[in-house]
CSV table of C-alpha atoms in Angstrom, one decimal:
chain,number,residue,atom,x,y,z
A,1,UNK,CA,-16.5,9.2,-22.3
A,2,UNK,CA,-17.7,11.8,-25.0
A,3,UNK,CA,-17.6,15.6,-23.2
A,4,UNK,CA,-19.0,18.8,-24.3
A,5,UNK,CA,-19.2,22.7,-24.0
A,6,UNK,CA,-22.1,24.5,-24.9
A,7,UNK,CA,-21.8,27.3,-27.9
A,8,UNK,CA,-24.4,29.5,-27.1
A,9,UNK,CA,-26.7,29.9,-23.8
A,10,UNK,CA,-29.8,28.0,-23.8
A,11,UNK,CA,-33.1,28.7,-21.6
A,12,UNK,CA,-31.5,26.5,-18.5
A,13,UNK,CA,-27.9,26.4,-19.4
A,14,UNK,CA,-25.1,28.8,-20.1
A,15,UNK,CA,-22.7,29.0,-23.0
A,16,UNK,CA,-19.4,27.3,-21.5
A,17,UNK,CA,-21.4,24.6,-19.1
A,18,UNK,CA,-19.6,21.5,-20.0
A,19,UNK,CA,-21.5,18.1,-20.6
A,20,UNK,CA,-21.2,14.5,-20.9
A,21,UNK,CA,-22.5,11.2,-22.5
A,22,UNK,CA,-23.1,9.2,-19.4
A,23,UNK,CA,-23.4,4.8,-20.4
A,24,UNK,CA,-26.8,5.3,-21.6
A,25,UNK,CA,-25.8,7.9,-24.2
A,26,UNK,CA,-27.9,10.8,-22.3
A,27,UNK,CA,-26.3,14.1,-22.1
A,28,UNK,CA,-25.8,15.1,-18.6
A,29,UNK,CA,-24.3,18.7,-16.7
A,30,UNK,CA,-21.2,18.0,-15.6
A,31,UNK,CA,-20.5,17.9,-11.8
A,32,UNK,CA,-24.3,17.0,-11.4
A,33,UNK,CA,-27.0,14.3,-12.6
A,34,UNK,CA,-29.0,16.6,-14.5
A,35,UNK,CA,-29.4,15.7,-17.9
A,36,UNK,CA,-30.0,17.6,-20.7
A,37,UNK,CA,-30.8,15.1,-23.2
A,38,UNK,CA,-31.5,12.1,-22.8
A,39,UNK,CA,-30.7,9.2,-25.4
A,40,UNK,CA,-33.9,9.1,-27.2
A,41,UNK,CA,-33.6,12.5,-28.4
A,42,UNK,CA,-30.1,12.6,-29.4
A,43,UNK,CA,-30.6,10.1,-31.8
A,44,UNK,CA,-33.8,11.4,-33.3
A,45,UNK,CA,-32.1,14.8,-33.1
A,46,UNK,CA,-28.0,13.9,-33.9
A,47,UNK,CA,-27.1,17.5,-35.3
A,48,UNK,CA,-28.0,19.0,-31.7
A,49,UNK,CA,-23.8,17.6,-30.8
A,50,UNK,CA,-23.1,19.6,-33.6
A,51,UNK,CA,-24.9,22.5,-34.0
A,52,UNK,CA,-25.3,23.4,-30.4
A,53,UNK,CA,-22.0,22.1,-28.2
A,54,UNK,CA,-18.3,21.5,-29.0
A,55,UNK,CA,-16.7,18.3,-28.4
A,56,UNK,CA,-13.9,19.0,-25.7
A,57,UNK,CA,-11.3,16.5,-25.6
A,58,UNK,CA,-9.4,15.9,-22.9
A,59,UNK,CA,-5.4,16.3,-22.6
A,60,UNK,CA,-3.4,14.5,-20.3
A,61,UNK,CA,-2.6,15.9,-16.9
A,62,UNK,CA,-0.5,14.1,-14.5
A,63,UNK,CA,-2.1,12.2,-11.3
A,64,UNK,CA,-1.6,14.6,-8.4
A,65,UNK,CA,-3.0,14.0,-4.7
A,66,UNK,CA,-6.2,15.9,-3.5
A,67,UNK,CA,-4.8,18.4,-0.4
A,68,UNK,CA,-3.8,16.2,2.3
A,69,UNK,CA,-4.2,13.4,0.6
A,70,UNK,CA,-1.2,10.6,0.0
A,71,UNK,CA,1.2,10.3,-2.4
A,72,UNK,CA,4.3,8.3,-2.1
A,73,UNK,CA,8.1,8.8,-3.1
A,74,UNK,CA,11.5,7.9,-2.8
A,75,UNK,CA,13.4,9.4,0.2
A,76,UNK,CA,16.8,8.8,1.2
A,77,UNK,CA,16.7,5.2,-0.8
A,78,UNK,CA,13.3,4.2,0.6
A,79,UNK,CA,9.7,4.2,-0.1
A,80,UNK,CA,7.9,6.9,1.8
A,81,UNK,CA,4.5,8.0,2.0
A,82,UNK,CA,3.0,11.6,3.0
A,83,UNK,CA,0.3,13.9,2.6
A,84,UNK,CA,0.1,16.3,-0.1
A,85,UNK,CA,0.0,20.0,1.7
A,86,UNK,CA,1.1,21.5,-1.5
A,87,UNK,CA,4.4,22.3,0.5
A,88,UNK,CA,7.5,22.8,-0.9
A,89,UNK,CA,9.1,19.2,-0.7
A,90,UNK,CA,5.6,18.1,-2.5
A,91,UNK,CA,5.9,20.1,-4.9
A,92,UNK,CA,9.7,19.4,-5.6
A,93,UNK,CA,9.1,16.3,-5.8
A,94,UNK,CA,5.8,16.5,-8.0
A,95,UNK,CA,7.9,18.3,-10.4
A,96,UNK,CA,10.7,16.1,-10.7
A,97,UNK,CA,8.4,13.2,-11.2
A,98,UNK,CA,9.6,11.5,-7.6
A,99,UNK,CA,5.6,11.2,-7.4
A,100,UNK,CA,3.4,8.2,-7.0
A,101,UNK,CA,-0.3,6.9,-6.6
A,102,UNK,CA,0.6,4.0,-4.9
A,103,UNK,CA,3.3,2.3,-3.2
A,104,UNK,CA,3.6,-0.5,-6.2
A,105,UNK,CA,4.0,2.5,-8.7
A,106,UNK,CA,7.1,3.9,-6.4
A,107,UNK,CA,8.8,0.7,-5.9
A,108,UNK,CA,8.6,-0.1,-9.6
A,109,UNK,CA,10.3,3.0,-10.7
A,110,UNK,CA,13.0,2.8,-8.0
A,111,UNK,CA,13.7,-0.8,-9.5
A,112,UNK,CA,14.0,0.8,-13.1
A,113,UNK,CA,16.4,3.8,-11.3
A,114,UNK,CA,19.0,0.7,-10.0
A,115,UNK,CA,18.7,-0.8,-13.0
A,116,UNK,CA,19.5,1.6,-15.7
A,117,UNK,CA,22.1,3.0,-13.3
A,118,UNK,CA,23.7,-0.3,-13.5
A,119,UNK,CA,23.7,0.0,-17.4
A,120,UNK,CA,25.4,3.7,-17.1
A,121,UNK,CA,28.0,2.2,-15.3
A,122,UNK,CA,28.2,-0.1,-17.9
A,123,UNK,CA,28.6,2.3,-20.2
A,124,UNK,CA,31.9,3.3,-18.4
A,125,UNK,CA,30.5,7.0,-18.2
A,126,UNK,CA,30.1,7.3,-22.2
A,127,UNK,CA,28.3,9.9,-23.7
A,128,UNK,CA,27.2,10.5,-26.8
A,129,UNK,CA,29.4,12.1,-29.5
A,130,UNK,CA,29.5,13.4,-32.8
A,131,UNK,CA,33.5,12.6,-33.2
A,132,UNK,CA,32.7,8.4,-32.5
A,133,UNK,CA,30.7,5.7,-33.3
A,134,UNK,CA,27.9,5.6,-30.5
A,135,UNK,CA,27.0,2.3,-29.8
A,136,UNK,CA,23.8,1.5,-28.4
A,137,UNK,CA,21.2,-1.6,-28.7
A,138,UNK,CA,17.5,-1.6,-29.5
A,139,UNK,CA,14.7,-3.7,-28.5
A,140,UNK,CA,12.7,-5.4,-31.4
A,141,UNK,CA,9.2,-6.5,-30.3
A,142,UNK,CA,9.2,-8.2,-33.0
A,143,UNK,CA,11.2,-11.1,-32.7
A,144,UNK,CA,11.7,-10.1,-28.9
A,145,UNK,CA,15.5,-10.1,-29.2
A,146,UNK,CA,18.0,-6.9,-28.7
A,147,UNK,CA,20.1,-5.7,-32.1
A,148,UNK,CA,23.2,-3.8,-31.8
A,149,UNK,CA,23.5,-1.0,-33.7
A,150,UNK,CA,25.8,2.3,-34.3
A,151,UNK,CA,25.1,5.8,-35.0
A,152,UNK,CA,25.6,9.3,-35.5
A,153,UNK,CA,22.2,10.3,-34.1
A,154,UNK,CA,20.5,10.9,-31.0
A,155,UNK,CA,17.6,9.7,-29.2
A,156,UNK,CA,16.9,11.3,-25.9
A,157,UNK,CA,17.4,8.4,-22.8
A,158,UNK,CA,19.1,6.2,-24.8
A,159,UNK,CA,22.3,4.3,-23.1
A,160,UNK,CA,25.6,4.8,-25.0
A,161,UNK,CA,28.9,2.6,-25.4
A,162,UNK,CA,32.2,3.2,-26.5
A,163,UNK,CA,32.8,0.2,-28.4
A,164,UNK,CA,30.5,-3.1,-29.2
A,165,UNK,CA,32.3,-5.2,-27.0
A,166,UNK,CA,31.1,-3.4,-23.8
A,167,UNK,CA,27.7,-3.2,-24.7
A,168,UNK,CA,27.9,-7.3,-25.4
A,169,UNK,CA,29.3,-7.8,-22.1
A,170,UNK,CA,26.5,-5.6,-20.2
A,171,UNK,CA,24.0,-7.2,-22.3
A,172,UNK,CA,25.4,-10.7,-21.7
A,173,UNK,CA,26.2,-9.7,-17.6
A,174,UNK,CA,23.4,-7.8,-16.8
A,175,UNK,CA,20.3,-9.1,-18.9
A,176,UNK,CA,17.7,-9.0,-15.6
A,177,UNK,CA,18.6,-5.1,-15.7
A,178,UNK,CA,18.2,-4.4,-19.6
A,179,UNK,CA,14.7,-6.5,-19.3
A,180,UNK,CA,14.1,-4.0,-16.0
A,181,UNK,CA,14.8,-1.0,-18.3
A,182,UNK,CA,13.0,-2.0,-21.4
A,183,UNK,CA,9.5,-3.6,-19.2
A,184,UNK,CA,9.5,-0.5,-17.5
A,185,UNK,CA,9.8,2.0,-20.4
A,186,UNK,CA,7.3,0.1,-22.5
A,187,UNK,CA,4.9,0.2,-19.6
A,188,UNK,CA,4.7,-3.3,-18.9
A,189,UNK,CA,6.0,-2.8,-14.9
């Protein structure tokens, strides 16, 4: 959906007053059902968009709950819902994205958080280094099959080993959790 803000006041609406293109193309006030314009004359009319309003496009804001609303989380190792009162636990846990719409979103992420943890431990506590080979694998979509690699760079939230042979193993022991990790990072959980 297409929105708006006006450039300079008009008879019945102020410069600022943000619009929208509602599914028949009219341009409506937003937070109402007034319309300004309806279809008809846009498209006799096109340069009004232009000359008159400023698209305003929209940048991404994280879900949050409406006050006293629920949201759900992780607490103590278990799914737990509450009301958003905008206290400090809420907003703790808001910030450190422990934060979920629903309950599927929560249990999802708490399955990635035992998986990758698995894969750290894996990893035998590696980090990465700039005085070793970092060994690490990626995941090609397109032949949907995981290449080893090594490196001297870094990619933030990438999983480290010491040697090939350890990242074999975990790959070889522990495939449900890599497919975990990788589904849920490519936003298929």
């Amino acid at each position: 959906m297409k929105r708006y803000r006006l450039k300079r006041d008009l008879p019945t609406f102020k410069a600022g007053d943000e619009f929208y293109l509602d599914r028949n193309n009219d341009l409506r006030l937003k937070g109402s059902d007034i319309m300004a314009y309806n279809h008809k004359t846009l498209e006799k009319f096109p340069n009004v968009l232009t000359d008159w309003f400023e698209e305003v496009y929209e940048t991404y804001k994280r879900w949050r709950a409406e006050l006293m609303d629920n949201y759900y989380y992780i607490s103590r190792g278990v799914v737990d819902v509450d009301n958003d009162t905008c206290s400090y636990w809420d907003n703790v846990n808001y910030k450190i994205g422990n934060y979920f719409k629903t309950e599927e979103e929560v249990k999802a992420y708490m399955e990635y958080l035992l998986a990758r943890q698995v894969l750290l431990d894996d990893a035998g506590g590696w980090k990465f280094t700039l005085k070793e080979k970092n060994y690490f694998t990626n995941y090609s979509v397109i032949d949907n099959c995981w290449h080893l690699s090594w490196s001297y760079h870094y990619a933030p939230g990438g999983i480290y080993f010491k040697d090939i042979e350890s990242l074999e193993k975990s790959l070889e022991e522990h495939k449900a959790q890599w497919e975990i990790v990788r589904k849920y990072e490519m936003g298929e959980m």
